[in-house]
PDB file of C-alpha atoms and ligand atoms in Angstrom:
ATOM      1  CA  MET A1428       8.252  28.114 -10.628  1.00  0.00           C
ATOM      2  CA  ILE A1429      10.646  28.563  -7.715  1.00  0.00           C
ATOM      3  CA  GLU A1430      14.236  27.427  -7.331  1.00  0.00           C
ATOM      4  CA  VAL A1431      15.529  25.746  -4.184  1.00  0.00           C
ATOM      5  CA  LYS A1432      18.680  23.880  -3.209  1.00  0.00           C
ATOM      6  CA  ILE A1433      18.634  20.341  -1.860  1.00  0.00           C
ATOM      7  CA  ASP A1434      21.907  18.789  -0.742  1.00  0.00           C
ATOM      8  CA  GLY A1435      23.686  21.465  -2.757  1.00  0.00           C
ATOM      9  CA  GLN A1436      21.771  20.719  -5.978  1.00  0.00           C
ATOM     10  CA  ARG A1437      19.503  23.327  -7.518  1.00  0.00           C
ATOM     11  CA  VAL A1438      16.036  22.251  -8.560  1.00  0.00           C
ATOM     12  CA  ALA A1439      13.165  24.229 -10.077  1.00  0.00           C
ATOM     13  CA  VAL A1440       9.717  23.174  -8.893  1.00  0.00           C
ATOM     14  CA  ALA A1441       6.214  24.593  -8.826  1.00  0.00           C
ATOM     15  CA  ALA A1442       5.450  26.579  -5.667  1.00  0.00           C
ATOM     16  CA  GLY A1443       3.774  24.275  -3.145  1.00  0.00           C
ATOM     17  CA  THR A1444       5.772  21.186  -4.116  1.00  0.00           C
ATOM     18  CA  THR A1445       6.774  19.286  -1.003  1.00  0.00           C
ATOM     19  CA  ILE A1446      10.426  18.872  -0.067  1.00  0.00           C
ATOM     20  CA  LEU A1447       9.996  15.112  -0.502  1.00  0.00           C
ATOM     21  CA  ALA A1448       8.717  15.448  -4.072  1.00  0.00           C
ATOM     22  CA  ALA A1449      11.470  17.916  -4.974  1.00  0.00           C
ATOM     23  CA  ALA A1450      14.151  15.666  -3.456  1.00  0.00           C
ATOM     24  CA  ARG A1451      12.812  12.646  -5.330  1.00  0.00           C
ATOM     25  CA  ARG A1452      12.977  14.619  -8.547  1.00  0.00           C
ATOM     26  CA  LEU A1453      16.707  14.894  -7.910  1.00  0.00           C
ATOM     27  CA  GLY A1454      16.916  11.170  -7.184  1.00  0.00           C
ATOM     28  CA  LEU A1455      17.573  11.757  -3.484  1.00  0.00           C
ATOM     29  CA  GLU A1456      16.252   9.187  -1.054  1.00  0.00           C
ATOM     30  CA  ILE A1457      14.409  10.231   2.078  1.00  0.00           C
ATOM     31  CA  PRO A1458      12.929   7.504   4.294  1.00  0.00           C
ATOM     32  CA  THR A1459       9.147   7.494   4.677  1.00  0.00           C
ATOM     33  CA  LEU A1460       6.632   5.297   6.402  1.00  0.00           C
ATOM     34  CA  CYS A1461       3.362   7.220   6.446  1.00  0.00           C
ATOM     35  CA  HIS A1462       3.614   8.695   2.960  1.00  0.00           C
ATOM     36  CA  HIS A1463       1.818   7.544  -0.166  1.00  0.00           C
ATOM     37  CA  GLU A1464       1.846   9.508  -3.398  1.00  0.00           C
ATOM     38  CA  ALA A1465      -1.858   8.948  -3.978  1.00  0.00           C
ATOM     39  CA  LEU A1466      -2.848  10.334  -0.574  1.00  0.00           C
ATOM     40  CA  GLU A1467      -2.753  13.673   1.193  1.00  0.00           C
ATOM     41  CA  PRO A1468       0.407  14.038   3.314  1.00  0.00           C
ATOM     42  CA  PHE A1469      -0.078  13.513   7.022  1.00  0.00           C
ATOM     43  CA  GLY A1470       3.332  13.882   8.676  1.00  0.00           C
ATOM     44  CA  ALA A1471       2.818  11.186  11.284  1.00  0.00           C
ATOM     45  CA  CYS A1472       5.907   8.984  11.350  1.00  0.00           C
ATOM     46  CA  ARG A1473       8.567  11.748  11.309  1.00  0.00           C
ATOM     47  CA  LEU A1474      11.069   9.488   9.568  1.00  0.00           C
ATOM     48  CA  CYS A1475      11.343  11.887   6.635  1.00  0.00           C
ATOM     49  CA  LEU A1476      12.824  14.726   8.709  1.00  0.00           C
ATOM     50  CA  VAL A1477      15.232  17.062   6.922  1.00  0.00           C
ATOM     51  CA  ALA A1478      17.070  20.285   7.807  1.00  0.00           C
ATOM     52  CA  LEU A1479      15.608  23.449   6.288  1.00  0.00           C
ATOM     53  CA  ASP A1480      17.420  26.775   5.993  1.00  0.00           C
ATOM     54  CA  GLU A1481      15.134  29.750   5.308  1.00  0.00           C
ATOM     55  CA  GLY A1482      17.458  32.705   4.910  1.00  0.00           C
ATOM     56  CA  GLY A1483      19.525  31.720   7.940  1.00  0.00           C
ATOM     57  CA  ARG A1484      16.618  30.459  10.042  1.00  0.00           C
ATOM     58  CA  GLN A1485      17.132  26.759  10.531  1.00  0.00           C
ATOM     59  CA  SER A1486      14.663  24.085  11.493  1.00  0.00           C
ATOM     60  CA  ILE A1487      13.993  20.371  11.202  1.00  0.00           C
ATOM     61  CA  VAL A1488      10.816  19.678   9.228  1.00  0.00           C
ATOM     62  CA  ALA A1489       8.949  16.688   7.800  1.00  0.00           C
ATOM     63  CA  ALA A1490       9.807  16.530   4.090  1.00  0.00           C
ATOM     64  CA  CYS A1491       6.556  14.826   3.112  1.00  0.00           C
ATOM     65  CA  ASN A1492       4.267  17.658   4.169  1.00  0.00           C
ATOM     66  CA  TYR A1493       6.435  20.764   3.974  1.00  0.00           C
ATOM     67  CA  PRO A1494       5.519  22.786   0.879  1.00  0.00           C
ATOM     68  CA  LEU A1495       8.286  24.815  -0.771  1.00  0.00           C
ATOM     69  CA  GLU A1496       6.693  28.212  -1.328  1.00  0.00           C
ATOM     70  CA  ARG A1497       9.541  30.519  -2.354  1.00  0.00           C
ATOM     71  CA  SER A1498      12.937  30.536  -4.001  1.00  0.00           C
ATOM     72  CA  GLY A1499      16.165  30.551  -2.029  1.00  0.00           C
ATOM     73  CA  LEU A1500      15.285  27.849   0.487  1.00  0.00           C
ATOM     74  CA  SER A1501      17.972  25.303   1.200  1.00  0.00           C
ATOM     75  CA  VAL A1502      17.471  21.732   2.420  1.00  0.00           C
ATOM     76  CA  GLU A1503      19.910  19.126   3.714  1.00  0.00           C
ATOM     77  CA  THR A1504      18.669  15.555   3.831  1.00  0.00           C
ATOM     78  CA  GLY A1505      21.476  13.704   5.583  1.00  0.00           C
ATOM     79  CA  THR A1506      23.243  15.805   8.225  1.00  0.00           C
ATOM     80  CA  PRO A1507      24.100  14.261  11.629  1.00  0.00           C
ATOM     81  CA  ALA A1508      21.326  16.371  13.205  1.00  0.00           C
ATOM     82  CA  VAL A1509      18.821  15.042  10.669  1.00  0.00           C
ATOM     83  CA  TRP A1510      19.809  11.458  11.355  1.00  0.00           C
ATOM     84  CA  GLN A1511      19.687  11.996  15.088  1.00  0.00           C
ATOM     85  CA  ALA A1512      16.145  13.359  14.762  1.00  0.00           C
ATOM     86  CA  ARG A1513      15.040  10.471  12.520  1.00  0.00           C
ATOM     87  CA  LYS A1514      16.488   7.916  14.925  1.00  0.00           C
ATOM     88  CA  MET A1515      14.603   9.540  17.772  1.00  0.00           C
ATOM     89  CA  SER A1516      11.374   9.315  15.757  1.00  0.00           C
ATOM     90  CA  LEU A1517      12.075   5.660  15.092  1.00  0.00           C
ATOM     91  CA  LYS A1518      12.656   5.012  18.781  1.00  0.00           C
ATOM     92  CA  LEU A1519       9.333   6.597  19.634  1.00  0.00           C
ATOM     93  CA  LEU A1520       7.601   4.351  17.113  1.00  0.00           C
ATOM     94  CA  LEU A1521       9.418   1.331  18.515  1.00  0.00           C
ATOM     95  CA  ALA A1522       8.461   2.292  22.061  1.00  0.00           C
ATOM     96  CA  ARG A1523       4.823   1.962  20.976  1.00  0.00           C
ATOM     97  CA  CYS A1524       5.260  -1.020  18.640  1.00  0.00           C
ATOM     98  CA  PRO A1525       8.440  -2.944  19.560  1.00  0.00           C
ATOM     99  CA  GLY A1526       7.433  -6.072  17.665  1.00  0.00           C
ATOM    100  CA  VAL A1527       6.810  -4.474  14.272  1.00  0.00           C
ATOM    101  CA  LYS A1528       9.235  -5.897  11.731  1.00  0.00           C
ATOM    102  CA  VAL A1529       9.536  -2.851   9.493  1.00  0.00           C
ATOM    103  CA  LEU A1530      10.617  -0.805  12.539  1.00  0.00           C
ATOM    104  CA  GLN A1531      13.020  -3.477  13.751  1.00  0.00           C
ATOM    105  CA  ASP A1532      14.581  -3.665  10.281  1.00  0.00           C
ATOM    106  CA  LEU A1533      15.050   0.106  10.182  1.00  0.00           C
ATOM    107  CA  ALA A1534      16.557   0.085  13.676  1.00  0.00           C
ATOM    108  CA  ARG A1535      19.120  -2.486  12.539  1.00  0.00           C
ATOM    109  CA  GLN A1536      19.805  -0.648   9.300  1.00  0.00           C
ATOM    110  CA  TRP A1537      20.217   2.709  11.050  1.00  0.00           C
ATOM    111  CA  ARG A1538      22.115   1.188  13.986  1.00  0.00           C
ATOM    112  CA  VAL A1539      19.620   2.523  16.507  1.00  0.00           C
ATOM    113  CA  ASP A1540      20.367   1.428  20.043  1.00  0.00           C
ATOM    114  CA  THR A1541      17.115   0.056  21.435  1.00  0.00           C
ATOM    115  CA  ALA A1542      18.542  -1.149  24.757  1.00  0.00           C
ATOM    116  CA  ASP A1543      17.103   1.829  26.644  1.00  0.00           C
ATOM    117  CA  LEU A1544      13.680   1.652  24.964  1.00  0.00           C
ATOM    118  CA  LEU A1545      10.843   2.546  27.335  1.00  0.00           C
ATOM    119  CA  LEU A1546       7.662   0.851  26.165  1.00  0.00           C
ATOM    120  CA  THR A1547       4.655   3.138  26.015  1.00  0.00           C
ATOM    121  CA  GLY A1548       2.143   0.329  25.548  1.00  0.00           C
ATOM    122  CA  ASP A1549       1.676  -3.338  26.201  1.00  0.00           C
ATOM    123  CA  GLY A1550       4.313  -4.327  23.640  1.00  0.00           C
ATOM    124  CA  GLU A1551       1.694  -6.039  21.461  1.00  0.00           C
ATOM    125  CA  GLU A1552       0.489  -3.022  19.500  1.00  0.00           C
ATOM    126  CA  GLU A1553       1.146  -3.131  15.760  1.00  0.00           C
ATOM    127  CA  CYS A1554      -0.440   0.161  14.717  1.00  0.00           C
ATOM    128  CA  ILE A1555       2.033   3.032  14.433  1.00  0.00           C
ATOM    129  CA  LEU A1556      -0.782   5.552  13.802  1.00  0.00           C
ATOM    130  CA  CYS A1557       0.527   6.377  10.335  1.00  0.00           C
ATOM    131  CA  GLY A1558      -3.018   7.103   9.133  1.00  0.00           C
ATOM    132  CA  LEU A1559      -2.587   5.446   5.731  1.00  0.00           C
ATOM    133  CA  CYS A1560      -5.643   3.271   6.345  1.00  0.00           C
ATOM    134  CA  VAL A1561      -7.757   6.258   7.366  1.00  0.00           C
ATOM    135  CA  ARG A1562      -6.685   8.299   4.363  1.00  0.00           C
ATOM    136  CA  VAL A1563      -7.119   5.571   1.748  1.00  0.00           C
ATOM    137  CA  CYS A1564     -10.598   4.786   3.081  1.00  0.00           C
ATOM    138  CA  ARG A1565     -11.616   8.455   3.002  1.00  0.00           C
ATOM    139  CA  GLU A1566      -9.736   9.792  -0.026  1.00  0.00           C
ATOM    140  CA  VAL A1567      -9.721   6.842  -2.424  1.00  0.00           C
ATOM    141  CA  ILE A1568     -12.600   4.586  -1.411  1.00  0.00           C
ATOM    142  CA  GLY A1569     -14.723   7.532  -0.289  1.00  0.00           C
ATOM    143  CA  LYS A1570     -16.140   5.745   2.744  1.00  0.00           C
ATOM    144  CA  ASN A1571     -14.696   7.135   5.996  1.00  0.00           C
ATOM    145  CA  ALA A1572     -15.311   3.806   7.689  1.00  0.00           C
ATOM    146  CA  ILE A1573     -12.397   4.374  10.077  1.00  0.00           C
ATOM    147  CA  SER A1574     -10.874   7.409  11.761  1.00  0.00           C
ATOM    148  CA  PHE A1575      -8.601   8.434  14.615  1.00  0.00           C
ATOM    149  CA  VAL A1576     -10.191   8.478  18.041  1.00  0.00           C
ATOM    150  CA  TYR A1577      -9.014   9.582  21.512  1.00  0.00           C
ATOM    151  CA  ARG A1578      -5.802  11.435  22.332  1.00  0.00           C
ATOM    152  CA  GLY A1579      -2.368  10.777  23.751  1.00  0.00           C
ATOM    153  CA  ALA A1580      -1.564   7.191  24.693  1.00  0.00           C
ATOM    154  CA  GLU A1581      -5.190   6.201  24.021  1.00  0.00           C
ATOM    155  CA  ARG A1582      -5.103   7.392  20.407  1.00  0.00           C
ATOM    156  CA  LYS A1583      -6.030   4.729  17.891  1.00  0.00           C
ATOM    157  CA  VAL A1584      -7.769   4.102  14.589  1.00  0.00           C
ATOM    158  CA  SER A1585     -11.266   2.778  14.946  1.00  0.00           C
ATOM    159  CA  THR A1586     -14.694   2.451  13.402  1.00  0.00           C
ATOM    160  CA  PRO A1587     -17.546   4.698  14.669  1.00  0.00           C
ATOM    161  CA  PHE A1588     -18.290   3.691  18.306  1.00  0.00           C
ATOM    162  CA  ASP A1589     -15.613   0.985  17.956  1.00  0.00           C
ATOM    163  CA  ALA A1590     -18.271  -1.289  16.493  1.00  0.00           C
ATOM    164  CA  GLU A1591     -19.077  -3.019  13.214  1.00  0.00           C
ATOM    165  CA  THR A1592     -20.002  -0.489  10.559  1.00  0.00           C
ATOM    166  CA  ASP A1593     -21.794  -0.901   7.261  1.00  0.00           C
ATOM    167  CA  LEU A1594     -19.447   1.747   5.869  1.00  0.00           C
ATOM    168  CA  CYS A1595     -16.762  -0.942   5.598  1.00  0.00           C
ATOM    169  CA  LEU A1596     -17.116  -2.711   2.248  1.00  0.00           C
ATOM    170  CA  GLY A1597     -14.263  -5.145   2.876  1.00  0.00           C
ATOM    171  CA  CYS A1598     -12.182  -3.738   0.018  1.00  0.00           C
ATOM    172  CA  ALA A1599      -9.049  -4.265   2.176  1.00  0.00           C
ATOM    173  CA  ALA A1600      -7.302  -1.211   0.739  1.00  0.00           C
ATOM    174  CA  CYS A1601      -6.414  -0.326   4.336  1.00  0.00           C
ATOM    175  CA  ALA A1602      -4.679  -3.660   4.864  1.00  0.00           C
ATOM    176  CA  TYR A1603      -2.907  -3.325   1.539  1.00  0.00           C
ATOM    177  CA  LEU A1604      -1.343   0.002   2.507  1.00  0.00           C
ATOM    178  CA  CYS A1605      -0.727  -0.678   6.202  1.00  0.00           C
ATOM    179  CA  PRO A1606       3.078  -0.720   6.573  1.00  0.00           C
ATOM    180  CA  THR A1607       3.071  -2.869   9.694  1.00  0.00           C
ATOM    181  CA  GLY A1608       0.589  -5.656   8.974  1.00  0.00           C
ATOM    182  CA  ALA A1609      -1.657  -4.421  11.775  1.00  0.00           C
ATOM    183  CA  ILE A1610      -4.818  -5.018   9.735  1.00  0.00           C
ATOM    184  CA  LYS A1611      -5.490  -8.707   9.258  1.00  0.00           C
ATOM    185  CA  VAL A1612      -7.977  -9.782   6.616  1.00  0.00           C
ATOM    186  CA  ARG A1613      -9.122 -13.385   6.699  1.00  0.00           C
ATOM    187  CA  GLU A1614     -11.813 -15.659   5.371  1.00  0.00           C
ATOM    188  CA  GLU A1615     -13.809 -17.968   7.558  1.00  0.00           C
ATOM    189  CA  ALA A1616     -16.777 -20.069   6.490  1.00  0.00           C
ATOM    190  CA  GLY A1617     -17.060 -18.025   3.318  1.00  0.00           C
ATOM    191  CA  ARG A1618     -17.190 -14.689   5.135  1.00  0.00           C
ATOM    192  CA  LEU A1619     -14.576 -11.959   5.005  1.00  0.00           C
ATOM    193  CA  LEU A1620     -13.359 -10.850   8.417  1.00  0.00           C
ATOM    194  CA  ILE A1621     -11.334  -7.789   9.381  1.00  0.00           C
ATOM    195  CA  ASP A1622     -11.082  -8.120  13.140  1.00  0.00           C
ATOM    196  CA  ARG A1623      -9.544  -4.699  13.773  1.00  0.00           C
ATOM    197  CA  TRP A1624     -12.643  -3.035  12.296  1.00  0.00           C
ATOM    198  CA  HIS A1625     -15.109  -5.681  13.590  1.00  0.00           C
ATOM    199  CA  SER A1626     -16.085  -6.359   9.979  1.00  0.00           C
ATOM    200  CA  ASP A1627     -17.812  -9.646   9.187  1.00  0.00           C
ATOM    201  CA  LEU A1628     -18.971  -9.552   5.594  1.00  0.00           C
ATOM    202  CA  GLU A1629     -20.994 -11.804   3.358  1.00  0.00           C
ATOM    203  CA  GLN A1630     -19.203 -12.654   0.132  1.00  0.00           C
ATOM    204  CA  ALA A1631     -20.521 -13.047  -3.398  1.00  0.00           C
ATOM    205  CA  LEU A1632     -19.880 -16.479  -4.866  1.00  0.00           C
ATOM    206  CA  CYS A1633     -18.163 -17.614  -8.046  1.00  0.00           C
ATOM    207  CA  SER A1634     -20.868 -18.388 -10.584  1.00  0.00           C
ATOM    208  CA  GLU A1635     -18.960 -21.498 -11.700  1.00  0.00           C
ATOM    209  CA  CYS A1636     -17.738 -23.252  -8.541  1.00  0.00           C
ATOM    210  CA  GLY A1637     -19.525 -21.403  -5.723  1.00  0.00           C
ATOM    211  CA  ARG A1638     -16.372 -20.303  -3.928  1.00  0.00           C
ATOM    212  CA  PRO A1639     -16.526 -16.902  -2.143  1.00  0.00           C
ATOM    213  CA  VAL A1640     -14.833 -14.256  -4.300  1.00  0.00           C
ATOM    214  CA  VAL A1641     -15.493 -10.713  -3.139  1.00  0.00           C
ATOM    215  CA  PRO A1642     -17.561  -9.003  -0.428  1.00  0.00           C
ATOM    216  CA  ALA A1643     -21.117  -8.765  -1.755  1.00  0.00           C
ATOM    217  CA  GLU A1644     -21.608  -5.065  -1.003  1.00  0.00           C
ATOM    218  CA  LEU A1645     -18.284  -4.209  -2.609  1.00  0.00           C
ATOM    219  CA  LEU A1646     -19.366  -6.089  -5.739  1.00  0.00           C
ATOM    220  CA  VAL A1647     -22.647  -4.159  -5.854  1.00  0.00           C
ATOM    221  CA  GLN A1648     -20.778  -0.850  -5.678  1.00  0.00           C
ATOM    222  CA  MET A1649     -18.190  -1.930  -8.249  1.00  0.00           C
ATOM    223  CA  ARG A1650     -20.960  -2.932 -10.653  1.00  0.00           C
ATOM    224  CA  GLU A1651     -22.838   0.325 -10.092  1.00  0.00           C
ATOM    225  CA  LYS A1652     -19.679   2.295 -10.825  1.00  0.00           C
ATOM    226  CA  ALA A1653     -18.948   0.208 -13.919  1.00  0.00           C
ATOM    227  CA  ALA A1654     -22.515   0.758 -15.153  1.00  0.00           C
ATOM    228  CA  GLU A1655     -22.143   4.530 -14.658  1.00  0.00           C
ATOM    229  CA  GLU A1656     -19.016   4.391 -16.790  1.00  0.00           C
ATOM    230  CA  GLY A1657     -20.771   2.320 -19.428  1.00  0.00           C
ATOM    231  CA  VAL A1658     -18.679  -0.802 -18.736  1.00  0.00           C
ATOM    232  CA  PRO A1659     -20.800  -3.967 -19.125  1.00  0.00           C
ATOM    233  CA  GLY A1660     -21.051  -6.133 -15.992  1.00  0.00           C
ATOM    234  CA  GLU A1661     -19.002  -9.339 -16.078  1.00  0.00           C
ATOM    235  CA  GLU A1662     -19.931 -12.764 -14.790  1.00  0.00           C
ATOM    236  CA  LEU A1663     -18.388 -13.266 -11.332  1.00  0.00           C
ATOM    237  CA  LEU A1664     -15.664 -15.906 -11.462  1.00  0.00           C
ATOM    238  CA  CYS A1665     -12.983 -16.811  -8.926  1.00  0.00           C
ATOM    239  CA  LEU A1666      -9.373 -16.726 -10.062  1.00  0.00           C
ATOM    240  CA  ARG A1667      -9.231 -20.492 -10.483  1.00  0.00           C
ATOM    241  CA  CYS A1668     -12.342 -20.670 -12.661  1.00  0.00           C
ATOM    242  CA  ARG A1669     -11.150 -17.678 -14.651  1.00  0.00           C
ATOM    243  CA  ARG A1670      -7.907 -19.572 -15.343  1.00  0.00           C
ATOM    244  CA  MET A1671      -9.800 -22.751 -16.228  1.00  0.00           C
ATOM    245  CA  ARG A1672     -11.929 -20.805 -18.689  1.00  0.00           C
ATOM    246  CA  ALA A1673      -8.826 -19.281 -20.228  1.00  0.00           C
ATOM    247  CA  ALA A1674      -7.215 -22.722 -20.486  1.00  0.00           C
ATOM    248  CA  ALA A1675     -10.363 -24.136 -22.084  1.00  0.00           C
ATOM    249  CA  ALA A1676     -10.368 -21.301 -24.570  1.00  0.00           C
ATOM    250  CA  ALA A1677      -6.690 -21.931 -25.280  1.00  0.00           C
ATOM    251  CA  THR A1678      -7.271 -25.630 -26.034  1.00  0.00           C
ATOM    252  CA  ALA A1679      -9.667 -24.607 -28.770  1.00  0.00           C
ATOM    253  CA  LEU A1680      -6.595 -23.302 -30.610  1.00  0.00           C
ATOM    254  CA  PRO A1681      -4.758 -25.596 -33.039  1.00  0.00           C
ATOM    255  CA  VAL A1682      -3.061 -28.463 -31.169  1.00  0.00           C
ATOM    256  CA  PRO A1683       0.680 -27.688 -30.758  1.00  0.00           C
ATOM    257  CA  GLN A1684       3.088 -29.994 -32.652  1.00  0.00           C
ATOM    258  CA  TYR A1685       5.582 -31.417 -30.151  1.00  0.00           C
ATOM    259  CA  GLY A1686       8.687 -33.442 -31.003  1.00  0.00           C
ATOM    260  CA  PRO A1687      10.144 -36.313 -28.949  1.00  0.00           C
ATOM    261  CA  ALA A1688       9.590 -35.931 -25.216  1.00  0.00           C
ATOM    262  CA  ASP A1689      13.240 -35.139 -24.508  1.00  0.00           C
ATOM    263  CA  SER A1690      13.631 -32.396 -27.098  1.00  0.00           C
ATOM    264  CA  PHE A1691      12.187 -28.931 -26.835  1.00  0.00           C
ATOM    265  CA  PRO A1692      10.154 -28.226 -29.951  1.00  0.00           C
ATOM    266  CA  ALA A1693      11.389 -25.577 -32.338  1.00  0.00           C
ATOM    267  CA  ARG A1694       8.974 -22.677 -32.384  1.00  0.00           C
ATOM    268  CA  ARG A1695       6.585 -23.014 -35.300  1.00  0.00           C
ATOM    269  CA  SER A1696       6.312 -20.057 -37.583  1.00  0.00           C
ATOM    270  CA  SER A1697       2.952 -18.340 -37.145  1.00  0.00           C
ATOM    271  CA  ARG A1698       2.450 -18.672 -40.922  1.00  0.00           C
ATOM    272  CA  GLU A1699       2.758 -22.479 -40.883  1.00  0.00           C
ATOM    273  CA  GLU A1700      -0.595 -24.156 -40.440  1.00  0.00           C
ATOM    274  CA  PRO A1701      -0.198 -27.010 -37.907  1.00  0.00           C
ATOM    275  CA  ASP A1702      -1.330 -30.381 -39.252  1.00  0.00           C
ATOM    276  CA  VAL A1703      -3.943 -31.021 -36.589  1.00  0.00           C
ATOM    277  CA  ASN A1704      -5.221 -34.296 -38.055  1.00  0.00           C
ATOM    278  CA  GLN A1705      -1.756 -35.834 -38.242  1.00  0.00           C
ATOM    279  CA  ALA A1706      -1.025 -34.844 -34.650  1.00  0.00           C
ATOM    280  CA  ARG A1707      -4.301 -36.353 -33.428  1.00  0.00           C
ATOM    281  CA  LYS A1708      -3.489 -39.639 -35.190  1.00  0.00           C
ATOM    282  CA  GLY A1709      -0.103 -39.593 -33.399  1.00  0.00           C
ATOM    283  CA  LYS A1710       1.816 -39.546 -36.705  1.00  0.00           C
TER     284      LYS A1710
HETATM  285  S1  SF4 B3060      -3.633   0.271  11.153  1.00  0.00           S
HETATM  286 FE1  SF4 B3060      -1.802   0.277   9.812  1.00  0.00          FE
HETATM  287  S2  SF4 B3060      -2.286   1.771   8.205  1.00  0.00           S
HETATM  288 FE2  SF4 B3060      -3.738   2.156   9.898  1.00  0.00          FE
HETATM  289  S3  SF4 B3060      -2.750   3.743  11.126  1.00  0.00           S
HETATM  290 FE3  SF4 B3060      -2.180   1.771  12.008  1.00  0.00          FE
HETATM  291  S4  SF4 B3060      -0.209   1.246  11.047  1.00  0.00           S
HETATM  292 FE4  SF4 B3060      -1.143   2.871   9.810  1.00  0.00          FE
HETATM  293  S1  FES B3061       6.743  10.142   5.723  1.00  0.00           S
HETATM  294 FE1  FES B3061       6.863  12.181   6.396  1.00  0.00          FE
HETATM  295  S2  FES B3061       6.174  12.090   8.421  1.00  0.00           S
HETATM  296 FE2  FES B3061       5.931  10.070   7.705  1.00  0.00          FE
END
């Protein structure tokens, strides 16, 4: 274990713990946009900047991917210099994606003056290049269907050759984690479409009503994984049919005994057997 100081508070952590994790252990808040606990740190958004003092040598570093390796380090999370650096990072993100709500909200909250913003794109871009989609696809789903391509102003996340790829299962984990809403998942004529990745996927149908439920290939892989883990495969039902089945099962229970329509019934003790026959006769 090593001991470091964050905002004047001492904390003991295992060597290699990031500044962000150590700060959170103390209940300190550091803004983040490209960080997710389940994924490898990436350090893309630079909103988590903090001031680090290493024996008198001072620097501004990204808290999410800076590992604390030795005792005696000191971190400040809210100095004027730190806030100035974070606001600059936010302005750079806004220059690329001026219409993104999460950035606009932060700009308002942090009182960032955006009057002098110089757009670096067409003003329509919604991807801030945080890499959450790339990391979740690679690290959690294990597919690598998308990755960063090109450099500089051309940099973007894309599928191989910017074309439809059978690596994309349509799990939509990328859209779930995307902080800006840049990845739109929609259904059209029973198919699942993710335009940003050129994905157009056949869906497996509910065995009861025939509605599309889940991308077919994703279902195959889920069932294979379940089989490997010894979990028996379940019949495929949509949410509505699942609810209907549950309701049908519930009606097989003893009929509840209700009082007059305008009075809420007193809860029946679980030991009292309801008089089903009397209730059915309307007595
Ligand atoms: S598409 Fe979304 S999750 Fe992926 S890099 Fe862009 S902003 Fe991040
Ligand atoms: S959260 Fe640390 S750089 Fe984005």
